[in-house]
mmCIF file of C-alpha atoms and ligand atoms in Angstrom:
data_model
loop_
_atom_site.group_PDB
_atom_site.id
_atom_site.type_symbol
_atom_site.label_atom_id
_atom_site.label_comp_id
_atom_site.label_asym_id
_atom_site.label_seq_id
_atom_site.Cartn_x
_atom_site.Cartn_y
_atom_site.Cartn_z
ATOM 1 C CA UNK A 1 0.000 0.000 0.000
ATOM 2 C CA UNK A 2 2.933 2.356 0.643
ATOM 3 C CA UNK A 3 4.876 2.001 -2.595
ATOM 4 C CA UNK A 4 3.856 4.375 -5.396
ATOM 5 C CA UNK A 5 1.773 2.337 -7.846
ATOM 6 C CA UNK A 6 2.775 2.090 -11.485
ATOM 7 C CA UNK A 7 0.224 4.203 -13.458
ATOM 8 C CA UNK A 8 0.477 2.094 -16.599
ATOM 9 C CA UNK A 9 -0.834 -0.940 -14.708
ATOM 10 C CA UNK A 10 -4.053 0.815 -13.795
ATOM 11 C CA UNK A 11 -5.888 0.161 -17.070
ATOM 12 C CA UNK A 12 -6.347 1.969 -20.336
ATOM 13 C CA UNK A 13 -7.416 5.492 -21.199
ATOM 14 C CA UNK A 14 -10.860 5.481 -22.805
ATOM 15 C CA UNK A 15 -11.182 8.417 -25.197
ATOM 16 C CA UNK A 16 -14.518 9.804 -26.320
ATOM 17 C CA UNK A 17 -14.013 12.752 -28.658
ATOM 18 C CA UNK A 18 -16.615 12.507 -31.400
ATOM 19 C CA UNK A 19 -15.578 15.484 -33.561
ATOM 20 C CA UNK A 20 -12.840 15.463 -36.214
ATOM 21 C CA UNK A 21 -9.488 13.765 -35.631
ATOM 22 C CA UNK A 22 -9.149 14.761 -31.952
ATOM 23 C CA UNK A 23 -9.576 11.215 -30.647
ATOM 24 C CA UNK A 24 -6.926 9.781 -32.967
ATOM 25 C CA UNK A 25 -4.460 12.605 -32.202
ATOM 26 C CA UNK A 26 -4.973 12.232 -28.437
ATOM 27 C CA UNK A 27 -4.630 8.439 -28.599
ATOM 28 C CA UNK A 28 -1.454 8.796 -30.687
ATOM 29 C CA UNK A 29 0.127 11.198 -28.184
ATOM 30 C CA UNK A 30 -0.685 8.907 -25.257
ATOM 31 C CA UNK A 31 0.439 5.702 -27.005
ATOM 32 C CA UNK A 32 3.782 7.364 -27.744
ATOM 33 C CA UNK A 33 4.095 7.998 -23.982
ATOM 34 C CA UNK A 34 3.473 4.277 -23.345
ATOM 35 C CA UNK A 35 -0.154 4.640 -22.217
ATOM 36 C CA UNK A 36 -2.711 2.185 -23.562
ATOM 37 C CA UNK A 37 -5.790 3.766 -25.153
ATOM 38 C CA UNK A 38 -9.215 2.807 -26.416
ATOM 39 C CA UNK A 39 -11.187 5.119 -28.685
ATOM 40 C CA UNK A 40 -14.933 4.975 -27.990
ATOM 41 C CA UNK A 41 -17.165 5.786 -30.900
ATOM 42 C CA UNK A 42 -20.345 6.486 -29.007
ATOM 43 C CA UNK A 43 -21.960 6.806 -25.582
ATOM 44 C CA UNK A 44 -22.685 3.052 -25.261
ATOM 45 C CA UNK A 45 -19.058 2.083 -25.883
ATOM 46 C CA UNK A 46 -17.938 4.681 -23.335
ATOM 47 C CA UNK A 47 -20.375 3.358 -20.712
ATOM 48 C CA UNK A 48 -19.164 -0.222 -21.306
ATOM 49 C CA UNK A 49 -15.582 0.931 -20.768
ATOM 50 C CA UNK A 50 -16.418 2.599 -17.423
ATOM 51 C CA UNK A 51 -17.710 -0.627 -15.888
ATOM 52 C CA UNK A 52 -15.245 -2.861 -17.763
ATOM 53 C CA UNK A 53 -12.286 -4.592 -16.115
ATOM 54 C CA UNK A 54 -9.666 -2.480 -17.921
ATOM 55 C CA UNK A 55 -11.069 0.962 -17.090
ATOM 56 C CA UNK A 56 -8.190 3.313 -16.208
ATOM 57 C CA UNK A 57 -9.567 6.775 -16.888
ATOM 58 C CA UNK A 58 -11.962 8.578 -19.162
ATOM 59 C CA UNK A 59 -11.069 11.431 -21.503
ATOM 60 C CA UNK A 60 -14.194 13.172 -22.729
ATOM 61 C CA UNK A 61 -14.497 16.146 -25.010
ATOM 62 C CA UNK A 62 -17.165 18.553 -23.848
ATOM 63 C CA UNK A 63 -18.967 18.342 -27.194
ATOM 64 C CA UNK A 64 -19.630 14.614 -26.512
ATOM 65 C CA UNK A 65 -21.947 15.528 -23.656
ATOM 66 C CA UNK A 66 -25.388 16.169 -25.143
ATOM 67 C CA UNK A 67 -28.830 15.855 -23.487
ATOM 68 C CA UNK A 68 -29.067 12.373 -25.051
ATOM 69 C CA UNK A 69 -25.619 11.062 -24.059
ATOM 70 C CA UNK A 70 -25.225 12.555 -20.572
ATOM 71 C CA UNK A 71 -27.880 10.546 -18.619
ATOM 72 C CA UNK A 72 -26.539 7.078 -19.646
ATOM 73 C CA UNK A 73 -23.017 8.232 -18.828
ATOM 74 C CA UNK A 74 -24.109 9.377 -15.348
ATOM 75 C CA UNK A 75 -25.923 6.077 -14.875
ATOM 76 C CA UNK A 76 -22.782 4.075 -15.775
ATOM 77 C CA UNK A 77 -20.709 6.156 -13.353
ATOM 78 C CA UNK A 78 -23.225 5.483 -10.589
ATOM 79 C CA UNK A 79 -22.920 1.730 -11.215
ATOM 80 C CA UNK A 80 -19.231 1.699 -10.211
ATOM 81 C CA UNK A 81 -18.373 -0.634 -7.320
ATOM 82 C CA UNK A 82 -17.636 0.963 -3.919
ATOM 83 C CA UNK A 83 -13.851 0.984 -4.385
ATOM 84 C CA UNK A 84 -14.021 2.627 -7.824
ATOM 85 C CA UNK A 85 -13.978 6.356 -8.500
ATOM 86 C CA UNK A 86 -12.848 6.515 -12.134
ATOM 87 C CA UNK A 87 -10.837 9.632 -13.013
ATOM 88 C CA UNK A 88 -12.370 11.763 -15.765
ATOM 89 C CA UNK A 89 -10.567 14.392 -17.819
ATOM 90 C CA UNK A 90 -13.098 16.756 -19.371
ATOM 91 C CA UNK A 91 -11.617 18.696 -22.274
ATOM 92 C CA UNK A 92 -13.355 22.003 -22.981
ATOM 93 C CA UNK A 93 -14.852 22.729 -26.372
ATOM 94 C CA UNK A 94 -12.793 25.132 -28.417
ATOM 95 C CA UNK A 95 -15.572 27.700 -28.227
ATOM 96 C CA UNK A 96 -16.183 27.371 -24.538
ATOM 97 C CA UNK A 97 -18.384 29.408 -22.240
ATOM 98 C CA UNK A 98 -19.576 28.570 -18.676
ATOM 99 C CA UNK A 99 -21.112 25.309 -19.862
ATOM 100 C CA UNK A 100 -18.170 23.009 -19.016
ATOM 101 C CA UNK A 101 -18.271 24.085 -15.364
ATOM 102 C CA UNK A 102 -21.804 22.836 -15.077
ATOM 103 C CA UNK A 103 -20.887 19.513 -16.751
ATOM 104 C CA UNK A 104 -17.856 19.237 -14.480
ATOM 105 C CA UNK A 105 -19.937 19.808 -11.344
ATOM 106 C CA UNK A 106 -22.314 16.997 -12.327
ATOM 107 C CA UNK A 107 -19.491 14.586 -13.232
ATOM 108 C CA UNK A 108 -17.649 15.391 -10.024
ATOM 109 C CA UNK A 109 -20.572 14.134 -8.006
ATOM 110 C CA UNK A 110 -20.060 10.728 -9.675
ATOM 111 C CA UNK A 111 -16.333 10.522 -10.366
ATOM 112 C CA UNK A 112 -13.038 12.356 -9.969
ATOM 113 C CA UNK A 113 -13.421 14.867 -12.788
ATOM 114 C CA UNK A 114 -10.912 17.489 -13.832
ATOM 115 C CA UNK A 115 -11.262 20.220 -16.452
ATOM 116 C CA UNK A 116 -8.530 20.772 -19.074
ATOM 117 C CA UNK A 117 -8.676 23.736 -21.441
ATOM 118 C CA UNK A 118 -8.088 23.233 -25.134
ATOM 119 C CA UNK A 119 -5.919 23.743 -27.063
ATOM 120 C CA UNK A 120 -3.897 21.318 -24.972
ATOM 121 C CA UNK A 121 -0.128 20.727 -25.156
ATOM 122 C CA UNK A 122 0.922 17.070 -25.339
ATOM 123 C CA UNK A 123 3.097 17.398 -22.262
ATOM 124 C CA UNK A 124 0.128 18.700 -20.209
ATOM 125 C CA UNK A 125 -2.122 15.931 -21.482
ATOM 126 C CA UNK A 126 0.381 13.145 -20.697
ATOM 127 C CA UNK A 127 1.111 14.554 -17.227
ATOM 128 C CA UNK A 128 -2.609 14.825 -16.393
ATOM 129 C CA UNK A 129 -3.288 11.289 -17.670
ATOM 130 C CA UNK A 130 -0.366 9.820 -15.691
ATOM 131 C CA UNK A 131 -1.554 11.524 -12.485
ATOM 132 C CA UNK A 132 -5.063 10.220 -13.049
ATOM 133 C CA UNK A 133 -3.803 6.693 -13.783
ATOM 134 C CA UNK A 134 -1.706 6.746 -10.617
ATOM 135 C CA UNK A 135 -4.835 7.621 -8.597
ATOM 136 C CA UNK A 136 -6.619 4.814 -10.405
ATOM 137 C CA UNK A 137 -3.813 2.377 -9.558
ATOM 138 C CA UNK A 138 -4.347 3.201 -5.868
ATOM 139 C CA UNK A 139 -8.027 2.365 -6.271
ATOM 140 C CA UNK A 140 -7.084 -0.953 -7.899
ATOM 141 C CA UNK A 141 -4.806 -1.728 -4.946
ATOM 142 C CA UNK A 142 -7.728 -1.116 -2.594
ATOM 143 C CA UNK A 143 -9.871 -3.393 -4.777
ATOM 144 C CA UNK A 144 -7.227 -6.142 -4.497
ATOM 145 C CA UNK A 145 -7.047 -5.726 -0.713
ATOM 146 C CA UNK A 146 -10.833 -5.916 -0.486
ATOM 147 C CA UNK A 147 -10.842 -9.094 -2.603
ATOM 148 C CA UNK A 148 -8.108 -10.644 -0.443
ATOM 149 C CA UNK A 149 -9.999 -9.710 2.728
ATOM 150 C CA UNK A 150 -13.254 -11.121 1.372
ATOM 151 C CA UNK A 151 -11.532 -14.383 0.480
ATOM 152 C CA UNK A 152 -9.852 -14.614 3.902
ATOM 153 C CA UNK A 153 -13.214 -13.865 5.525
ATOM 154 C CA UNK A 154 -14.860 -16.637 3.503
ATOM 155 C CA UNK A 155 -12.123 -19.100 4.498
ATOM 156 C CA UNK A 156 -12.521 -18.111 8.158
ATOM 157 C CA UNK A 157 -16.285 -18.505 8.004
ATOM 158 C CA UNK A 158 -15.893 -22.002 6.568
ATOM 159 C CA UNK A 159 -13.291 -22.981 9.169
ATOM 160 C CA UNK A 160 -15.525 -21.596 11.917
ATOM 161 C CA UNK A 161 -18.548 -23.462 10.649
ATOM 162 C CA UNK A 162 -16.465 -26.670 10.626
ATOM 163 C CA UNK A 163 -15.300 -26.059 14.170
ATOM 164 C CA UNK A 164 -18.801 -25.306 15.392
ATOM 165 C CA UNK A 165 -20.055 -28.465 13.747
ATOM 166 C CA UNK A 166 -17.210 -30.461 15.260
ATOM 167 C CA UNK A 167 -17.731 -29.100 18.796
ATOM 168 C CA UNK A 168 -21.450 -29.743 18.595
ATOM 169 C CA UNK A 169 -21.127 -33.266 17.175
ATOM 170 C CA UNK A 170 -18.343 -34.228 19.598
ATOM 171 C CA UNK A 171 -20.124 -33.008 22.708
ATOM 172 C CA UNK A 172 -23.455 -34.396 21.570
ATOM 173 C CA UNK A 173 -22.271 -37.793 20.321
ATOM 174 C CA UNK A 174 -19.990 -38.471 23.292
ATOM 175 C CA UNK A 175 -22.940 -38.329 25.660
ATOM 176 C CA UNK A 176 -24.273 -41.688 24.546
ATOM 177 C CA UNK A 177 -21.101 -43.782 25.184
ATOM 178 C CA UNK A 178 -20.728 -41.974 28.481
ATOM 179 C CA UNK A 179 -24.247 -42.944 29.525
ATOM 180 C CA UNK A 180 -23.290 -46.542 28.693
ATOM 181 C CA UNK A 181 -20.109 -46.430 30.811
ATOM 182 C CA UNK A 182 -22.183 -45.029 33.642
ATOM 183 C CA UNK A 183 -24.922 -47.639 33.403
ATOM 184 C CA UNK A 184 -22.571 -50.654 33.131
ATOM 185 C CA UNK A 185 -20.307 -49.413 35.924
ATOM 186 C CA UNK A 186 -23.399 -49.274 38.100
ATOM 187 C CA UNK A 187 -24.354 -52.837 37.097
ATOM 188 C CA UNK A 188 -20.812 -54.061 37.697
ATOM 189 C CA UNK A 189 -20.847 -52.524 41.138
ATOM 190 C CA UNK A 190 -24.219 -53.899 42.101
ATOM 191 C CA UNK A 191 -23.821 -57.433 40.746
ATOM 192 C CA UNK A 192 -20.162 -58.351 40.639
ATOM 193 C CA UNK A 193 -18.181 -56.394 43.185
ATOM 194 C CA UNK A 194 -17.737 -57.531 46.697
ATOM 195 C CA UNK A 195 -19.060 -54.702 48.889
ATOM 196 C CA UNK A 196 -16.284 -55.472 51.375
ATOM 197 C CA UNK A 197 -13.514 -55.131 48.795
ATOM 198 C CA UNK A 198 -12.322 -51.634 49.730
ATOM 199 C CA UNK A 199 -9.937 -51.228 46.795
ATOM 200 C CA UNK A 200 -12.611 -52.183 44.289
ATOM 201 C CA UNK A 201 -15.048 -49.749 45.884
ATOM 202 C CA UNK A 202 -12.429 -46.998 45.788
ATOM 203 C CA UNK A 203 -11.652 -47.603 42.127
ATOM 204 C CA UNK A 204 -15.349 -47.691 41.295
ATOM 205 C CA UNK A 205 -15.648 -44.350 43.050
ATOM 206 C CA UNK A 206 -12.939 -42.894 40.806
ATOM 207 C CA UNK A 207 -14.820 -44.159 37.748
ATOM 208 C CA UNK A 208 -18.024 -42.543 39.005
ATOM 209 C CA UNK A 209 -16.270 -39.228 39.657
ATOM 210 C CA UNK A 210 -14.598 -39.339 36.248
ATOM 211 C CA UNK A 211 -17.913 -40.018 34.549
ATOM 212 C CA UNK A 212 -19.575 -37.185 36.480
ATOM 213 C CA UNK A 213 -16.851 -34.741 35.519
ATOM 214 C CA UNK A 214 -17.030 -35.833 31.900
ATOM 215 C CA UNK A 215 -20.816 -35.388 31.996
ATOM 216 C CA UNK A 216 -20.411 -31.848 33.326
ATOM 217 C CA UNK A 217 -17.815 -31.045 30.668
ATOM 218 C CA UNK A 218 -19.942 -32.417 27.846
ATOM 219 C CA UNK A 219 -22.990 -30.582 29.168
ATOM 220 C CA UNK A 220 -21.107 -27.253 29.270
ATOM 221 C CA UNK A 221 -19.406 -27.853 25.930
ATOM 222 C CA UNK A 222 -22.777 -28.532 24.399
ATOM 223 C CA UNK A 223 -24.191 -25.310 25.898
ATOM 224 C CA UNK A 224 -21.177 -23.451 24.567
ATOM 225 C CA UNK A 225 -21.536 -24.804 21.061
ATOM 226 C CA UNK A 226 -25.303 -24.183 21.145
ATOM 227 C CA UNK A 227 -24.645 -20.560 22.052
ATOM 228 C CA UNK A 228 -22.122 -20.280 19.235
ATOM 229 C CA UNK A 229 -24.495 -22.120 16.897
ATOM 230 C CA UNK A 230 -27.659 -20.113 17.359
ATOM 231 C CA UNK A 231 -27.796 -16.411 16.754
ATOM 232 C CA UNK A 232 -29.522 -14.577 19.624
ATOM 233 C CA UNK A 233 -31.966 -13.038 17.187
ATOM 234 C CA UNK A 234 -33.220 -16.517 16.251
ATOM 235 C CA UNK A 235 -35.126 -16.609 19.515
ATOM 236 C CA UNK A 236 -35.283 -12.973 20.470
ATOM 237 C CA UNK A 237 -38.160 -11.155 22.103
ATOM 238 C CA UNK A 238 -38.802 -8.068 24.226
ATOM 239 C CA UNK A 239 -38.964 -9.010 27.879
ATOM 240 C CA UNK A 240 -38.292 -7.843 31.392
ATOM 241 C CA UNK A 241 -34.779 -9.020 32.306
ATOM 242 C CA UNK A 242 -35.991 -9.901 35.807
ATOM 243 C CA UNK A 243 -37.815 -12.841 34.150
ATOM 244 C CA UNK A 244 -34.474 -14.261 32.959
ATOM 245 C CA UNK A 245 -33.125 -13.768 36.486
ATOM 246 C CA UNK A 246 -36.059 -15.534 38.142
ATOM 247 C CA UNK A 247 -35.734 -18.412 35.648
ATOM 248 C CA UNK A 248 -32.095 -18.724 36.733
ATOM 249 C CA UNK A 249 -32.931 -18.535 40.443
ATOM 250 C CA UNK A 250 -35.519 -21.277 40.037
ATOM 251 C CA UNK A 251 -32.869 -23.511 38.440
ATOM 252 C CA UNK A 252 -30.439 -22.665 41.251
ATOM 253 C CA UNK A 253 -32.991 -23.221 44.041
ATOM 254 C CA UNK A 254 -31.265 -26.245 45.590
ATOM 255 C CA UNK A 255 -27.929 -24.414 45.716
ATOM 256 C CA UNK A 256 -29.579 -21.262 47.121
ATOM 257 C CA UNK A 257 -31.302 -23.246 49.861
ATOM 258 C CA UNK A 258 -28.129 -25.218 50.581
ATOM 259 C CA UNK A 259 -25.874 -22.179 50.993
ATOM 260 C CA UNK A 260 -28.438 -19.849 52.615
ATOM 261 C CA UNK A 261 -27.619 -17.228 50.010
ATOM 262 C CA UNK A 262 -29.294 -13.847 50.238
ATOM 263 C CA UNK A 263 -30.012 -12.451 46.794
ATOM 264 C CA UNK A 264 -31.250 -8.916 46.241
ATOM 265 C CA UNK A 265 -32.189 -7.311 42.967
ATOM 266 C CA UNK A 266 -34.204 -4.379 41.724
ATOM 267 C CA UNK A 267 -35.010 -2.250 38.705
ATOM 268 C CA UNK A 268 -33.937 -4.679 36.008
ATOM 269 C CA UNK A 269 -34.542 -3.257 32.537
ATOM 270 C CA UNK A 270 -36.712 -4.377 29.695
ATOM 271 C CA UNK A 271 -34.451 -5.867 27.023
ATOM 272 C CA UNK A 272 -34.541 -7.398 23.590
ATOM 273 C CA UNK A 273 -32.848 -10.782 23.298
ATOM 274 C CA UNK A 274 -32.917 -14.501 23.950
ATOM 275 C CA UNK A 275 -34.465 -15.076 27.372
ATOM 276 C CA UNK A 276 -33.036 -18.613 27.766
ATOM 277 C CA UNK A 277 -29.508 -17.471 26.947
ATOM 278 C CA UNK A 278 -29.648 -14.428 29.228
ATOM 279 C CA UNK A 279 -31.011 -16.615 31.998
ATOM 280 C CA UNK A 280 -27.938 -18.842 31.523
ATOM 281 C CA UNK A 281 -25.723 -15.796 32.109
ATOM 282 C CA UNK A 282 -27.435 -15.130 35.467
ATOM 283 C CA UNK A 283 -27.234 -18.839 36.271
ATOM 284 C CA UNK A 284 -23.468 -18.778 35.714
ATOM 285 C CA UNK A 285 -22.814 -15.521 37.569
ATOM 286 C CA UNK A 286 -25.097 -16.138 40.565
ATOM 287 C CA UNK A 287 -24.026 -19.814 40.650
ATOM 288 C CA UNK A 288 -20.373 -18.743 40.796
ATOM 289 C CA UNK A 289 -21.105 -16.217 43.547
ATOM 290 C CA UNK A 290 -22.415 -19.105 45.663
ATOM 291 C CA UNK A 291 -19.697 -21.537 44.584
ATOM 292 C CA UNK A 292 -16.871 -19.121 45.369
ATOM 293 C CA UNK A 293 -18.306 -17.948 48.705
ATOM 294 C CA UNK A 294 -16.116 -17.595 51.802
ATOM 295 C CA UNK A 295 -16.329 -20.603 54.084
ATOM 296 C CA UNK A 296 -18.719 -19.997 56.940
ATOM 297 C CA UNK A 297 -20.116 -16.772 55.416
ATOM 298 C CA UNK A 298 -23.480 -17.050 53.654
ATOM 299 C CA UNK A 299 -23.271 -15.571 50.160
ATOM 300 C CA UNK A 300 -24.785 -12.100 49.795
ATOM 301 C CA UNK A 301 -25.458 -11.327 46.161
ATOM 302 C CA UNK A 302 -26.731 -8.023 44.845
ATOM 303 C CA UNK A 303 -27.907 -7.462 41.282
ATOM 304 C CA UNK A 304 -28.262 -3.823 40.289
ATOM 305 C CA UNK A 305 -28.759 -1.857 37.093
ATOM 306 C CA UNK A 306 -27.424 1.446 35.839
ATOM 307 C CA UNK A 307 -28.849 3.073 32.731
ATOM 308 C CA UNK A 308 -26.874 5.209 30.310
ATOM 309 C CA UNK A 309 -28.250 6.803 27.163
ATOM 310 C CA UNK A 310 -27.452 3.819 24.953
ATOM 311 C CA UNK A 311 -26.985 0.828 27.234
ATOM 312 C CA UNK A 312 -27.929 -0.852 30.491
ATOM 313 C CA UNK A 313 -25.183 -1.968 32.871
ATOM 314 C CA UNK A 314 -26.112 -4.944 35.041
ATOM 315 C CA UNK A 315 -23.873 -5.708 38.013
ATOM 316 C CA UNK A 316 -23.740 -8.949 39.987
ATOM 317 C CA UNK A 317 -21.812 -8.276 43.183
ATOM 318 C CA UNK A 318 -20.897 -10.860 45.853
ATOM 319 C CA UNK A 319 -19.055 -11.063 49.157
ATOM 320 C CA UNK A 320 -17.119 -14.190 48.193
ATOM 321 C CA UNK A 321 -13.459 -15.168 48.112
ATOM 322 C CA UNK A 322 -12.699 -12.851 45.185
ATOM 323 C CA UNK A 323 -9.654 -13.254 42.951
ATOM 324 C CA UNK A 324 -6.529 -11.442 41.892
ATOM 325 C CA UNK A 325 -7.551 -8.856 39.281
ATOM 326 C CA UNK A 326 -4.551 -9.837 37.146
ATOM 327 C CA UNK A 327 -6.724 -12.794 36.074
ATOM 328 C CA UNK A 328 -9.851 -10.724 35.363
ATOM 329 C CA UNK A 329 -9.547 -11.289 31.606
ATOM 330 C CA UNK A 330 -8.247 -14.842 31.698
ATOM 331 C CA UNK A 331 -11.236 -16.244 33.559
ATOM 332 C CA UNK A 332 -13.425 -15.534 30.528
ATOM 333 C CA UNK A 333 -11.327 -17.865 28.371
ATOM 334 C CA UNK A 334 -12.305 -21.487 27.726
ATOM 335 C CA UNK A 335 -11.358 -23.932 30.522
ATOM 336 C CA UNK A 336 -9.590 -21.271 32.642
ATOM 337 C CA UNK A 337 -10.061 -21.851 36.375
ATOM 338 C CA UNK A 338 -8.342 -20.211 39.327
ATOM 339 C CA UNK A 339 -9.523 -22.580 42.056
ATOM 340 C CA UNK A 340 -9.136 -25.811 40.139
ATOM 341 C CA UNK A 341 -9.016 -28.589 42.673
ATOM 342 C CA UNK A 342 -11.022 -26.995 45.522
ATOM 343 C CA UNK A 343 -14.323 -26.536 43.709
ATOM 344 C CA UNK A 344 -16.185 -28.402 41.022
ATOM 345 C CA UNK A 345 -16.504 -26.751 37.637
ATOM 346 C CA UNK A 346 -15.502 -26.895 34.014
ATOM 347 C CA UNK A 347 -14.080 -23.425 33.395
ATOM 348 C CA UNK A 348 -16.684 -22.825 30.691
ATOM 349 C CA UNK A 349 -19.393 -20.807 32.482
ATOM 350 C CA UNK A 350 -17.824 -17.380 31.996
ATOM 351 C CA UNK A 351 -16.739 -18.167 28.423
ATOM 352 C CA UNK A 352 -20.353 -19.072 27.631
ATOM 353 C CA UNK A 353 -21.581 -15.907 29.359
ATOM 354 C CA UNK A 354 -19.189 -13.710 27.390
ATOM 355 C CA UNK A 355 -20.316 -15.293 24.120
ATOM 356 C CA UNK A 356 -23.960 -14.710 24.978
ATOM 357 C CA UNK A 357 -23.473 -11.096 26.008
ATOM 358 C CA UNK A 358 -21.317 -10.257 22.998
ATOM 359 C CA UNK A 359 -23.897 -11.821 20.695
ATOM 360 C CA UNK A 360 -26.453 -9.510 22.264
ATOM 361 C CA UNK A 361 -24.255 -6.521 21.403
ATOM 362 C CA UNK A 362 -22.909 -6.055 24.939
ATOM 363 C CA UNK A 363 -19.687 -6.447 26.959
ATOM 364 C CA UNK A 364 -18.861 -8.300 30.168
ATOM 365 C CA UNK A 365 -15.998 -7.832 32.622
ATOM 366 C CA UNK A 366 -15.022 -8.565 36.206
ATOM 367 C CA UNK A 367 -13.544 -6.635 39.125
ATOM 368 C CA UNK A 368 -12.499 -8.149 42.401
ATOM 369 C CA UNK A 369 -10.595 -7.797 45.652
ATOM 370 C CA UNK A 370 -9.317 -11.091 47.076
ATOM 371 C CA UNK A 371 -11.037 -11.875 50.344
ATOM 372 C CA UNK A 372 -13.706 -9.196 49.876
ATOM 373 C CA UNK A 373 -15.765 -10.217 46.853
ATOM 374 C CA UNK A 374 -16.238 -9.790 43.126
ATOM 375 C CA UNK A 375 -18.399 -7.740 40.797
ATOM 376 C CA UNK A 376 -19.295 -9.009 37.352
ATOM 377 C CA UNK A 377 -20.759 -6.336 35.063
ATOM 378 C CA UNK A 378 -22.398 -6.863 31.716
ATOM 379 C CA UNK A 379 -24.014 -4.418 29.344
ATOM 380 C CA UNK A 380 -26.968 -4.784 27.010
ATOM 381 C CA UNK A 381 -28.054 -2.222 24.446
ATOM 382 C CA UNK A 382 -30.899 -0.053 25.729
ATOM 383 C CA UNK A 383 -34.087 -0.939 23.850
ATOM 384 C CA UNK A 384 -36.670 0.503 26.175
ATOM 385 C CA UNK A 385 -37.118 2.268 29.481
ATOM 386 C CA UNK A 386 -36.859 0.064 32.586
ATOM 387 C CA UNK A 387 -40.012 -1.827 33.391
ATOM 388 C CA UNK A 388 -42.161 0.218 35.793
ATOM 389 C CA UNK A 389 -42.835 -0.906 39.349
ATOM 390 C CA UNK A 390 -39.648 -2.915 39.758
ATOM 391 C CA UNK A 391 -37.639 -0.329 41.681
ATOM 392 C CA UNK A 392 -38.193 -1.834 45.131
ATOM 393 C CA UNK A 393 -35.539 -4.190 46.347
ATOM 394 C CA UNK A 394 -36.752 -7.713 46.731
ATOM 395 C CA UNK A 395 -35.393 -10.360 49.046
ATOM 396 C CA UNK A 396 -35.938 -13.567 47.187
ATOM 397 C CA UNK A 397 -34.267 -15.736 49.741
ATOM 398 C CA UNK A 398 -34.025 -14.549 53.300
HETATM 399 P P1 LIG B 401 -15.976 -22.695 36.679
HETATM 400 O O1 LIG B 401 -16.746 -21.999 37.761
HETATM 401 O O2 LIG B 401 -16.667 -23.892 36.152
HETATM 402 O O3 LIG B 401 -14.566 -22.971 37.090
HETATM 403 P P2 LIG B 401 -16.233 -20.261 35.177
HETATM 404 O O4 LIG B 401 -15.899 -19.996 33.744
HETATM 405 O O5 LIG B 401 -17.612 -19.979 35.607
HETATM 406 O O6 LIG B 401 -15.829 -21.763 35.422
HETATM 407 O O7 LIG B 401 -15.238 -19.403 36.058
HETATM 408 C C1 LIG B 401 -13.853 -19.386 35.770
HETATM 409 C C2 LIG B 401 -13.067 -19.103 37.019
HETATM 410 O O8 LIG B 401 -13.282 -17.761 37.458
HETATM 411 C C3 LIG B 401 -13.474 -19.960 38.220
HETATM 412 O O9 LIG B 401 -12.818 -21.210 38.177
HETATM 413 C C4 LIG B 401 -13.053 -19.095 39.392
HETATM 414 O O10 LIG B 401 -11.691 -19.294 39.659
HETATM 415 C C5 LIG B 401 -13.234 -17.667 38.865
HETATM 416 N N1 LIG B 401 -14.515 -17.083 39.341
HETATM 417 C C6 LIG B 401 -15.658 -16.987 38.639
HETATM 418 N N2 LIG B 401 -16.611 -16.370 39.353
HETATM 419 C C7 LIG B 401 -16.072 -16.050 40.530
HETATM 420 C C8 LIG B 401 -16.553 -15.362 41.694
HETATM 421 N N3 LIG B 401 -17.810 -14.906 41.797
HETATM 422 N N4 LIG B 401 -15.684 -15.211 42.744
HETATM 423 C C9 LIG B 401 -14.428 -15.662 42.654
HETATM 424 N N5 LIG B 401 -13.911 -16.299 41.592
HETATM 425 C C10 LIG B 401 -14.711 -16.487 40.524
#
């Protein structure tokens, strides 16, 4: 992109000068300077050149522009692709008045037009054509970059689709053999193992734990690939975000009862999106707040909203063990866990949440102080004012 492009590679100079020998003389002068030319005999040929693959620039004599020829020329210029802005040299008629300025103004709205007064010296003509062709060569470079980018994008899309398919098929298809391992281990234990054989019982326990962990991983991988698979707008609706939260709290009921968690929320906004997916985000965030609670301290979780002009910020704050903020980005990556062996988990919950929020046009991040608690904040585009009557804080679990 930085090197100066070679003007002669930008295409040929289309010449449309219908009167006398002007076209032939102009073409001759340019050919002698090493510039390729094409003489157009009428408006149709000129229009074909503009949208053709070899279009470098257009040299038009003012007398070519009549009420009959001008509209199709404008139409052809309008048809140029986004990268193209073909240079036009408009040569004045020998008996010129103010007319060429008007023609120039109209052409300039559609291309890069420049006015040259006749009679024209060869040296001026060649210099103007070379400058125009150099500008055209830059446009061709941009076209090539766009084509390369489009091809790379296509390749990426295909690779992504393959990966999505693979992740979905792997996590889905592995569930069946796992169910079989589980069922036959159970049968083996019940029918063939001596209940007093401690070693055998211990090994069977390892198998059970392994199967359970694998089940959790496959379940989360499947959720992840489903999130990646389905666009949020496939299932989107307008709804009060507190409904997604209450869905999540219902799913988490056993954990809430077991930990004695106190969860407060208020003023959640109305949003547009996939209720099931957004409920999964709350499930992950509130579930984590309970999972990473301080021992002996019941989890206190607060969900609040802040509205700005174009988005809603939803914060989930807890009083748990917290984490070193150096890892605040890493925990959103696949399989990244900070408390690996102490707590159960797959390291996928936050990665899934980030995917969901980003697919809804929002962002998600975390702040934390070890020993004091964490705050996870996500944003969603503002679609509507917050639902009325939800401003009071509610204790769901006391
Ligand atoms: P998982 O909980 O299955 O390990 P997540 O993706 O949900 O996976 O979380 C990634 C990691 O981020 C967790 O392993 C934990 O170390 C950390 N983390 C997430 N939420 C919290 C929280 N509320 N308090 C402290 N640490 C957290």
